[in-house]
JSON list of C-alpha atoms in Angstrom, two decimals:
[
{"chain": "A", "resi": 7, "resn": "MET", "atom": "CA", "xyz": [0.43, -20.39, -2.13]},
{"chain": "A", "resi": 8, "resn": "MET", "atom": "CA", "xyz": [-0.70, -22.27, -5.23]},
{"chain": "A", "resi": 9, "resn": "THR", "atom": "CA", "xyz": [-3.75, -24.76, -5.07]},
{"chain": "A", "resi": 10, "resn": "SER", "atom": "CA", "xyz": [-3.85, -26.68, -8.22]},
{"chain": "A", "resi": 11, "resn": "PRO", "atom": "CA", "xyz": [-1.75, -27.05, -11.06]},
{"chain": "A", "resi": 12, "resn": "VAL", "atom": "CA", "xyz": [-1.23, -24.51, -13.94]},
{"chain": "A", "resi": 13, "resn": "ASP", "atom": "CA", "xyz": [-4.10, -25.28, -16.75]},
{"chain": "A", "resi": 14, "resn": "GLU", "atom": "CA", "xyz": [-3.22, -24.93, -20.49]},
{"chain": "A", "resi": 15, "resn": "GLU", "atom": "CA", "xyz": [-3.69, -21.20, -20.29]},
{"chain": "A", "resi": 16, "resn": "GLY", "atom": "CA", "xyz": [-1.07, -21.01, -17.59]},
{"chain": "A", "resi": 17, "resn": "TRP", "atom": "CA", "xyz": [-3.87, -20.14, -15.09]},
{"chain": "A", "resi": 18, "resn": "TYR", "atom": "CA", "xyz": [-3.91, -21.50, -11.58]},
{"chain": "A", "resi": 19, "resn": "ILE", "atom": "CA", "xyz": [-6.06, -21.23, -8.45]},
{"chain": "A", "resi": 20, "resn": "TRP", "atom": "CA", "xyz": [-4.13, -19.44, -5.36]},
{"chain": "A", "resi": 21, "resn": "LYS", "atom": "CA", "xyz": [-4.71, -18.85, -1.43]},
{"chain": "A", "resi": 22, "resn": "PRO", "atom": "CA", "xyz": [-2.80, -16.64, 0.35]},
{"chain": "A", "resi": 23, "resn": "ILE", "atom": "CA", "xyz": [-1.02, -18.38, 3.54]},
{"chain": "A", "resi": 24, "resn": "LYS", "atom": "CA", "xyz": [-1.07, -17.23, 6.91]},
{"chain": "A", "resi": 25, "resn": "GLY", "atom": "CA", "xyz": [1.14, -13.98, 7.55]},
{"chain": "A", "resi": 26, "resn": "THR", "atom": "CA", "xyz": [3.97, -14.13, 10.15]},
{"chain": "A", "resi": 27, "resn": "LEU", "atom": "CA", "xyz": [5.17, -10.15, 10.13]},
{"chain": "A", "resi": 28, "resn": "ILE", "atom": "CA", "xyz": [5.02, -8.50, 13.44]},
{"chain": "A", "resi": 29, "resn": "ASP", "atom": "CA", "xyz": [4.36, -4.50, 14.08]},
{"chain": "A", "resi": 30, "resn": "SER", "atom": "CA", "xyz": [8.52, -4.30, 14.73]},
{"chain": "A", "resi": 31, "resn": "ASP", "atom": "CA", "xyz": [9.05, -5.34, 10.93]},
{"chain": "A", "resi": 32, "resn": "TYR", "atom": "CA", "xyz": [7.32, -2.24, 9.67]},
{"chain": "A", "resi": 33, "resn": "GLN", "atom": "CA", "xyz": [8.33, 0.12, 12.43]},
{"chain": "A", "resi": 34, "resn": "LYS", "atom": "CA", "xyz": [11.91, -0.75, 11.06]},
{"chain": "A", "resi": 35, "resn": "VAL", "atom": "CA", "xyz": [10.88, 0.49, 7.41]},
{"chain": "A", "resi": 36, "resn": "GLU", "atom": "CA", "xyz": [9.22, 3.34, 9.10]},
{"chain": "A", "resi": 37, "resn": "HIS", "atom": "CA", "xyz": [12.37, 4.16, 10.57]},
{"chain": "A", "resi": 38, "resn": "LYS", "atom": "CA", "xyz": [14.29, 3.64, 7.54]},
{"chain": "A", "resi": 39, "resn": "PHE", "atom": "CA", "xyz": [11.85, 5.82, 5.66]},
{"chain": "A", "resi": 40, "resn": "GLY", "atom": "CA", "xyz": [10.82, 8.77, 8.37]},
{"chain": "A", "resi": 41, "resn": "ILE", "atom": "CA", "xyz": [7.36, 7.77, 8.26]},
{"chain": "A", "resi": 42, "resn": "LYS", "atom": "CA", "xyz": [4.40, 6.43, 9.65]},
{"chain": "A", "resi": 43, "resn": "PHE", "atom": "CA", "xyz": [1.78, 3.61, 8.41]},
{"chain": "A", "resi": 44, "resn": "PRO", "atom": "CA", "xyz": [-1.76, 3.82, 9.68]},
{"chain": "A", "resi": 45, "resn": "LYS", "atom": "CA", "xyz": [-2.52, 0.68, 11.83]},
{"chain": "A", "resi": 46, "resn": "SER", "atom": "CA", "xyz": [-4.83, -0.37, 9.34]},
{"chain": "A", "resi": 47, "resn": "PHE", "atom": "CA", "xyz": [-2.54, -1.06, 6.82]},
{"chain": "A", "resi": 48, "resn": "VAL", "atom": "CA", "xyz": [-0.31, -2.86, 9.23]},
{"chain": "A", "resi": 49, "resn": "GLU", "atom": "CA", "xyz": [-2.95, -4.83, 10.15]},
{"chain": "A", "resi": 50, "resn": "TRP", "atom": "CA", "xyz": [-4.14, -5.95, 6.52]},
{"chain": "A", "resi": 51, "resn": "HIS", "atom": "CA", "xyz": [-0.92, -6.17, 5.26]},
{"chain": "A", "resi": 52, "resn": "LYS", "atom": "CA", "xyz": [0.52, -8.65, 7.62]},
{"chain": "A", "resi": 53, "resn": "GLN", "atom": "CA", "xyz": [-2.62, -11.09, 8.27]},
{"chain": "A", "resi": 54, "resn": "TYR", "atom": "CA", "xyz": [-1.21, -12.81, 4.90]},
{"chain": "A", "resi": 55, "resn": "PHE", "atom": "CA", "xyz": [1.20, -13.65, 2.53]},
{"chain": "A", "resi": 56, "resn": "PHE", "atom": "CA", "xyz": [-0.33, -13.02, -1.12]},
{"chain": "A", "resi": 57, "resn": "LEU", "atom": "CA", "xyz": [1.15, -12.26, -4.45]},
{"chain": "A", "resi": 58, "resn": "ASP", "atom": "CA", "xyz": [-1.57, -9.97, -6.03]},
{"chain": "A", "resi": 59, "resn": "CYS", "atom": "CA", "xyz": [-4.02, -7.10, -4.63]},
{"chain": "A", "resi": 60, "resn": "SER", "atom": "CA", "xyz": [-4.98, -5.26, -7.51]},
{"chain": "A", "resi": 61, "resn": "CYS", "atom": "CA", "xyz": [-8.88, -4.09, -7.25]},
{"chain": "A", "resi": 62, "resn": "GLN", "atom": "CA", "xyz": [-9.10, -2.17, -10.72]},
{"chain": "A", "resi": 63, "resn": "LEU", "atom": "CA", "xyz": [-9.44, 1.10, -8.58]},
{"chain": "A", "resi": 64, "resn": "ILE", "atom": "CA", "xyz": [-5.91, 0.88, -6.64]},
{"chain": "A", "resi": 65, "resn": "ASP", "atom": "CA", "xyz": [-2.91, -1.65, -6.94]},
{"chain": "A", "resi": 66, "resn": "LEU", "atom": "CA", "xyz": [-2.05, -2.43, -3.34]},
{"chain": "A", "resi": 67, "resn": "PRO", "atom": "CA", "xyz": [1.50, -3.88, -2.48]},
{"chain": "A", "resi": 68, "resn": "VAL", "atom": "CA", "xyz": [1.91, -7.65, -2.39]},
{"chain": "A", "resi": 69, "resn": "SER", "atom": "CA", "xyz": [3.60, -9.52, 0.78]},
{"chain": "A", "resi": 70, "resn": "SER", "atom": "CA", "xyz": [5.51, -12.43, -0.89]},
{"chain": "A", "resi": 71, "resn": "PRO", "atom": "CA", "xyz": [6.62, -15.06, 1.66]},
{"chain": "A", "resi": 72, "resn": "ASN", "atom": "CA", "xyz": [10.39, -14.57, -0.20]},
{"chain": "A", "resi": 73, "resn": "GLU", "atom": "CA", "xyz": [10.16, -10.85, 0.42]},
{"chain": "A", "resi": 74, "resn": "PRO", "atom": "CA", "xyz": [7.29, -9.49, 2.72]},
{"chain": "A", "resi": 75, "resn": "LEU", "atom": "CA", "xyz": [7.91, -6.39, 2.92]},
{"chain": "A", "resi": 76, "resn": "GLN", "atom": "CA", "xyz": [10.00, -5.66, -0.51]},
{"chain": "A", "resi": 77, "resn": "GLN", "atom": "CA", "xyz": [6.80, -3.88, -2.65]},
{"chain": "A", "resi": 78, "resn": "ILE", "atom": "CA", "xyz": [6.29, -1.27, 0.66]},
{"chain": "A", "resi": 79, "resn": "ILE", "atom": "CA", "xyz": [10.13, -0.68, 0.15]},
{"chain": "A", "resi": 80, "resn": "ASP", "atom": "CA", "xyz": [10.17, -0.28, -3.38]},
{"chain": "A", "resi": 81, "resn": "ASN", "atom": "CA", "xyz": [7.47, 1.75, -3.05]},
{"chain": "A", "resi": 82, "resn": "LEU", "atom": "CA", "xyz": [9.42, 4.42, -0.76]},
{"chain": "A", "resi": 83, "resn": "ASP", "atom": "CA", "xyz": [12.52, 3.95, -2.39]},
{"chain": "A", "resi": 84, "resn": "TYR", "atom": "CA", "xyz": [12.81, 6.45, -5.59]},
{"chain": "A", "resi": 85, "resn": "SER", "atom": "CA", "xyz": [12.82, 9.65, -6.33]},
{"chain": "A", "resi": 86, "resn": "LEU", "atom": "CA", "xyz": [10.01, 10.96, -6.72]},
{"chain": "A", "resi": 87, "resn": "ALA", "atom": "CA", "xyz": [9.04, 8.82, -3.54]},
{"chain": "A", "resi": 88, "resn": "GLU", "atom": "CA", "xyz": [11.94, 10.93, -1.45]},
{"chain": "A", "resi": 89, "resn": "ASP", "atom": "CA", "xyz": [10.16, 14.46, -2.32]},
{"chain": "A", "resi": 90, "resn": "LEU", "atom": "CA", "xyz": [6.72, 12.92, -1.69]},
{"chain": "A", "resi": 91, "resn": "ILE", "atom": "CA", "xyz": [8.15, 11.75, 1.86]},
{"chain": "A", "resi": 92, "resn": "GLU", "atom": "CA", "xyz": [9.18, 15.07, 2.33]},
{"chain": "A", "resi": 93, "resn": "ALA", "atom": "CA", "xyz": [6.31, 16.66, 2.07]},
{"chain": "A", "resi": 94, "resn": "LYS", "atom": "CA", "xyz": [4.82, 13.84, 4.51]},
{"chain": "A", "resi": 95, "resn": "LEU", "atom": "CA", "xyz": [2.74, 12.33, 1.23]},
{"chain": "A", "resi": 96, "resn": "TYR", "atom": "CA", "xyz": [3.58, 8.28, 1.59]},
{"chain": "A", "resi": 97, "resn": "PRO", "atom": "CA", "xyz": [3.61, 6.34, -1.11]},
{"chain": "A", "resi": 98, "resn": "PHE", "atom": "CA", "xyz": [2.19, 2.88, -0.07]},
{"chain": "A", "resi": 99, "resn": "GLY", "atom": "CA", "xyz": [0.32, 1.62, -3.48]},
{"chain": "A", "resi": 100, "resn": "ASP", "atom": "CA", "xyz": [-0.60, 2.75, -7.24]},
{"chain": "A", "resi": 101, "resn": "GLU", "atom": "CA", "xyz": [-4.05, 4.56, -8.68]},
{"chain": "A", "resi": 102, "resn": "GLY", "atom": "CA", "xyz": [-5.54, 1.54, -11.33]},
{"chain": "A", "resi": 103, "resn": "ASN", "atom": "CA", "xyz": [-4.69, 3.50, -14.10]},
{"chain": "A", "resi": 104, "resn": "ASP", "atom": "CA", "xyz": [-0.95, 4.28, -13.95]},
{"chain": "A", "resi": 105, "resn": "ALA", "atom": "CA", "xyz": [-1.40, 8.06, -12.97]},
{"chain": "A", "resi": 106, "resn": "GLY", "atom": "CA", "xyz": [0.50, 7.49, -10.19]},
{"chain": "A", "resi": 107, "resn": "PRO", "atom": "CA", "xyz": [1.16, 6.40, -6.56]},
{"chain": "A", "resi": 108, "resn": "LEU", "atom": "CA", "xyz": [-1.18, 6.35, -4.13]},
{"chain": "A", "resi": 109, "resn": "VAL", "atom": "CA", "xyz": [-0.25, 8.13, -0.77]},
{"chain": "A", "resi": 110, "resn": "PHE", "atom": "CA", "xyz": [-0.87, 8.52, 2.82]},
{"chain": "A", "resi": 111, "resn": "ASP", "atom": "CA", "xyz": [-1.40, 11.95, 3.29]},
{"chain": "A", "resi": 112, "resn": "GLY", "atom": "CA", "xyz": [0.45, 12.69, 6.59]},
{"chain": "A", "resi": 113, "resn": "ARG", "atom": "CA", "xyz": [0.65, 16.07, 6.50]},
{"chain": "A", "resi": 114, "resn": "TYR", "atom": "CA", "xyz": [-2.00, 16.13, 9.57]},
{"chain": "A", "resi": 115, "resn": "GLU", "atom": "CA", "xyz": [-1.49, 14.19, 12.57]},
{"chain": "A", "resi": 116, "resn": "VAL", "atom": "CA", "xyz": [-4.49, 11.72, 13.44]},
{"chain": "A", "resi": 117, "resn": "GLU", "atom": "CA", "xyz": [-5.54, 9.23, 15.62]},
{"chain": "A", "resi": 118, "resn": "ASN", "atom": "CA", "xyz": [-3.56, 5.61, 14.69]},
{"chain": "A", "resi": 119, "resn": "ASN", "atom": "CA", "xyz": [-2.11, 7.88, 11.60]},
{"chain": "A", "resi": 120, "resn": "GLU", "atom": "CA", "xyz": [-5.59, 6.75, 9.51]},
{"chain": "A", "resi": 121, "resn": "TYR", "atom": "CA", "xyz": [-4.33, 9.27, 7.44]},
{"chain": "A", "resi": 122, "resn": "PRO", "atom": "CA", "xyz": [-6.52, 10.13, 4.13]},
{"chain": "A", "resi": 123, "resn": "ILE", "atom": "CA", "xyz": [-5.35, 8.54, 0.74]},
{"chain": "A", "resi": 124, "resn": "ARG", "atom": "CA", "xyz": [-4.57, 10.67, -2.29]},
{"chain": "A", "resi": 125, "resn": "VAL", "atom": "CA", "xyz": [-3.23, 9.80, -5.85]},
{"chain": "A", "resi": 126, "resn": "TYR", "atom": "CA", "xyz": [-0.08, 11.67, -6.76]},
{"chain": "A", "resi": 127, "resn": "ASP", "atom": "CA", "xyz": [0.02, 12.26, -10.29]},
{"chain": "A", "resi": 128, "resn": "HIS", "atom": "CA", "xyz": [3.72, 11.53, -11.54]},
{"chain": "A", "resi": 129, "resn": "ASP", "atom": "CA", "xyz": [3.61, 13.68, -13.98]},
{"chain": "A", "resi": 130, "resn": "TYR", "atom": "CA", "xyz": [4.33, 16.74, -11.60]},
{"chain": "A", "resi": 131, "resn": "GLY", "atom": "CA", "xyz": [7.22, 15.41, -10.33]},
{"chain": "A", "resi": 132, "resn": "GLY", "atom": "CA", "xyz": [7.05, 16.37, -7.21]},
{"chain": "A", "resi": 133, "resn": "ASP", "atom": "CA", "xyz": [5.21, 19.16, -7.01]},
{"chain": "A", "resi": 134, "resn": "ILE", "atom": "CA", "xyz": [2.40, 19.31, -4.74]},
{"chain": "A", "resi": 135, "resn": "GLU", "atom": "CA", "xyz": [-0.07, 20.42, -7.77]},
{"chain": "A", "resi": 136, "resn": "GLY", "atom": "CA", "xyz": [0.02, 17.27, -8.42]},
{"chain": "A", "resi": 137, "resn": "LEU", "atom": "CA", "xyz": [-2.00, 15.91, -5.31]},
{"chain": "A", "resi": 138, "resn": "SER", "atom": "CA", "xyz": [-5.29, 14.81, -5.84]},
{"chain": "A", "resi": 139, "resn": "GLU", "atom": "CA", "xyz": [-8.11, 15.33, -3.56]},
{"chain": "A", "resi": 140, "resn": "ILE", "atom": "CA", "xyz": [-8.89, 12.94, -0.85]},
{"chain": "A", "resi": 141, "resn": "ILE", "atom": "CA", "xyz": [-10.46, 9.10, -2.63]},
{"chain": "A", "resi": 142, "resn": "PHE", "atom": "CA", "xyz": [-10.66, 7.32, 0.72]},
{"chain": "A", "resi": 143, "resn": "SER", "atom": "CA", "xyz": [-10.82, 9.14, 4.39]},
{"chain": "A", "resi": 144, "resn": "SER", "atom": "CA", "xyz": [-8.81, 6.52, 5.55]},
{"chain": "A", "resi": 145, "resn": "PHE", "atom": "CA", "xyz": [-7.32, 2.90, 4.86]},
{"chain": "A", "resi": 146, "resn": "ARG", "atom": "CA", "xyz": [-9.82, 1.19, 6.62]},
{"chain": "A", "resi": 147, "resn": "ASN", "atom": "CA", "xyz": [-12.64, 2.73, 4.63]},
{"chain": "A", "resi": 148, "resn": "ALA", "atom": "CA", "xyz": [-11.14, 2.25, 1.78]},
{"chain": "A", "resi": 149, "resn": "LEU", "atom": "CA", "xyz": [-10.98, -1.59, 2.22]},
{"chain": "A", "resi": 150, "resn": "HIS", "atom": "CA", "xyz": [-14.48, -1.51, 3.19]},
{"chain": "A", "resi": 151, "resn": "ILE", "atom": "CA", "xyz": [-15.50, 0.36, -0.07]},
{"chain": "A", "resi": 152, "resn": "THR", "atom": "CA", "xyz": [-13.20, -1.72, -2.62]},
{"chain": "A", "resi": 153, "resn": "TYR", "atom": "CA", "xyz": [-14.48, -5.02, -1.12]},
{"chain": "A", "resi": 154, "resn": "MET", "atom": "CA", "xyz": [-18.04, -4.07, 0.11]},
{"chain": "A", "resi": 155, "resn": "ASN", "atom": "CA", "xyz": [-18.79, -3.50, -3.76]}
]
């Protein structure tokens, strides 16, 4: 993934490499945690292995070739996430200012699981009052908006 030597300041150039994950890899995670990912999220995440995905507004889960699904699993495998999942709010990333996790709002069925995205304020400790308004209507639209600006 590194395409240059480390410079004197510790920086280097890197590029993503072609991913090898398949839909069933994500389905195993969905089954383990009792969730459903949007189709667009799975399609995006499995395209490449990459080690950074901070977009200032949001931090999306990386896909390391050594542990490609680990950050997705980590976003789902802690006590607050358990409470959110029970409420059909599926953590998948972080809000860029440390307010809390980004969640897919799965409380209502939508085609291809293209759930709206909200932020959950971790200070609310599982109370639904910590849920923000919709910040993106879907993951597909979040990518379009984030990468078009």
